[in-house]
mmCIF file with all atom_site columns, C-alpha atoms in Angstrom:
data_model
loop_
_atom_site.group_PDB
_atom_site.id
_atom_site.type_symbol
_atom_site.label_atom_id
_atom_site.label_alt_id
_atom_site.label_comp_id
_atom_site.label_asym_id
_atom_site.label_entity_id
_atom_site.label_seq_id
_atom_site.pdbx_PDB_ins_code
_atom_site.Cartn_x
_atom_site.Cartn_y
_atom_site.Cartn_z
_atom_site.occupancy
_atom_site.B_iso_or_equiv
_atom_site.pdbx_formal_charge
_atom_site.auth_seq_id
_atom_site.auth_comp_id
_atom_site.auth_asym_id
_atom_site.auth_atom_id
_atom_site.pdbx_PDB_model_num
ATOM 1  C CA . MET A 1 1  ? 197.046 176.372 117.734 1.00 75.00 ? 27 MET A CA 1
ATOM 2  C CA . ASN A 1 2  ? 194.673 178.539 119.780 1.00 86.00 ? 28 ASN A CA 1
ATOM 3  C CA . LYS A 1 3  ? 191.113 179.067 118.654 1.00 89.00 ? 29 LYS A CA 1
ATOM 4  C CA . GLN A 1 4  ? 190.015 182.636 118.087 1.00 88.00 ? 30 GLN A CA 1
ATOM 5  C CA . TYR A 1 5  ? 186.410 183.734 117.918 1.00 85.00 ? 31 TYR A CA 1
ATOM 6  C CA . VAL A 1 6  ? 184.962 186.622 115.945 1.00 84.00 ? 32 VAL A CA 1
ATOM 7  C CA . TYR A 1 7  ? 181.584 187.969 116.996 1.00 85.00 ? 33 TYR A CA 1
ATOM 8  C CA . PHE A 1 8  ? 179.425 189.331 114.175 1.00 87.00 ? 34 PHE A CA 1
ATOM 9  C CA . TYR A 1 9  ? 176.293 191.403 114.848 1.00 89.00 ? 35 TYR A CA 1
ATOM 10 C CA . GLY A 1 10 ? 174.155 192.390 111.861 1.00 90.00 ? 36 GLY A CA 1
ATOM 11 C CA . PHE A 1 11 ? 171.412 194.963 111.500 1.00 89.00 ? 37 PHE A CA 1
ATOM 12 C CA . GLY A 1 12 ? 168.914 195.826 108.796 1.00 86.00 ? 38 GLY A CA 1
ATOM 13 C CA . LYS A 1 13 ? 165.218 195.788 107.922 1.00 82.00 ? 39 LYS A CA 1
ATOM 14 C CA . LYS A 1 14 ? 164.584 192.055 108.323 1.00 85.00 ? 40 LYS A CA 1
ATOM 15 C CA . HIS A 1 15 ? 166.908 191.078 111.161 1.00 87.00 ? 41 HIS A CA 1
ATOM 16 C CA . THR A 1 16 ? 168.730 193.057 113.833 1.00 89.00 ? 42 THR A CA 1
ATOM 17 C CA . GLU A 1 17 ? 171.032 191.810 116.570 1.00 87.00 ? 43 GLU A CA 1
ATOM 18 C CA . GLY A 1 18 ? 172.026 194.012 119.471 1.00 86.00 ? 44 GLY A CA 1
ATOM 19 C CA . GLY A 1 19 ? 170.881 197.341 120.797 1.00 87.00 ? 45 GLY A CA 1
ATOM 20 C CA . THR A 1 20 ? 171.863 199.935 123.382 1.00 88.00 ? 46 THR A CA 1
ATOM 21 C CA . SER A 1 21 ? 172.100 197.269 126.097 1.00 90.00 ? 47 SER A CA 1
ATOM 22 C CA . MET A 1 22 ? 175.097 195.862 124.174 1.00 89.00 ? 48 MET A CA 1
ATOM 23 C CA . LYS A 1 23 ? 176.968 199.176 123.956 1.00 92.00 ? 49 LYS A CA 1
ATOM 24 C CA . PRO A 1 24 ? 180.094 197.811 125.744 1.00 91.00 ? 50 PRO A CA 1
ATOM 25 C CA . ILE A 1 25 ? 180.359 195.103 123.069 1.00 88.00 ? 51 ILE A CA 1
ATOM 26 C CA . LEU A 1 26 ? 179.143 196.927 119.940 1.00 90.00 ? 52 LEU A CA 1
ATOM 27 C CA . GLY A 1 27 ? 180.453 200.404 120.715 1.00 91.00 ? 53 GLY A CA 1
ATOM 28 C CA . GLY A 1 28 ? 178.329 203.517 120.676 1.00 92.00 ? 54 GLY A CA 1
ATOM 29 C CA . LYS A 1 29 ? 177.835 203.785 116.926 1.00 91.00 ? 55 LYS A CA 1
ATOM 30 C CA . GLY A 1 30 ? 177.057 200.075 116.440 1.00 90.00 ? 56 GLY A CA 1
ATOM 31 C CA . ALA A 1 31 ? 174.582 200.000 119.330 1.00 90.00 ? 57 ALA A CA 1
ATOM 32 C CA . ASN A 1 32 ? 172.812 203.162 118.182 1.00 91.00 ? 58 ASN A CA 1
ATOM 33 C CA . LEU A 1 33 ? 172.555 201.981 114.572 1.00 90.00 ? 59 LEU A CA 1
ATOM 34 C CA . ALA A 1 34 ? 171.053 198.699 115.786 1.00 91.00 ? 60 ALA A CA 1
ATOM 35 C CA . GLU A 1 35 ? 168.503 200.614 117.889 1.00 92.00 ? 61 GLU A CA 1
ATOM 36 C CA . MET A 1 36 ? 167.601 202.785 114.900 1.00 91.00 ? 62 MET A CA 1
ATOM 37 C CA . ALA A 1 37 ? 167.094 199.666 112.767 1.00 91.00 ? 63 ALA A CA 1
ATOM 38 C CA . ILE A 1 38 ? 164.850 198.166 115.481 1.00 90.00 ? 64 ILE A CA 1
ATOM 39 C CA . ALA A 1 39 ? 162.819 201.405 115.473 1.00 92.00 ? 65 ALA A CA 1
ATOM 40 C CA . GLU A 1 40 ? 162.472 200.966 111.676 1.00 90.00 ? 66 GLU A CA 1
ATOM 41 C CA . LEU A 1 41 ? 164.238 204.238 110.908 1.00 92.00 ? 67 LEU A CA 1
ATOM 42 C CA . PRO A 1 42 ? 165.965 204.462 107.505 1.00 92.00 ? 68 PRO A CA 1
ATOM 43 C CA . VAL A 1 43 ? 169.329 202.845 108.280 1.00 90.00 ? 69 VAL A CA 1
ATOM 44 C CA . PRO A 1 44 ? 171.315 201.041 105.578 1.00 90.00 ? 70 PRO A CA 1
ATOM 45 C CA . PRO A 1 45 ? 172.007 197.375 106.383 1.00 90.00 ? 71 PRO A CA 1
ATOM 46 C CA . GLY A 1 46 ? 175.333 196.788 108.065 1.00 88.00 ? 72 GLY A CA 1
ATOM 47 C CA . PHE A 1 47 ? 177.261 194.874 110.678 1.00 87.00 ? 73 PHE A CA 1
ATOM 48 C CA . THR A 1 48 ? 179.565 195.236 113.657 1.00 87.00 ? 74 THR A CA 1
ATOM 49 C CA . VAL A 1 49 ? 182.508 192.875 114.206 1.00 84.00 ? 75 VAL A CA 1
#
């Protein structure tokens, strides 16, 4: 059986992973939401898989 990996990047007020430098991995929306969370703009917590 082959191993499969799932990459999980979360964002919110207390902890944010990612940003615009990770746009190829997170996609445009995921990267921009992470950047907004880093800038402490009102973004609901979420994640990108």
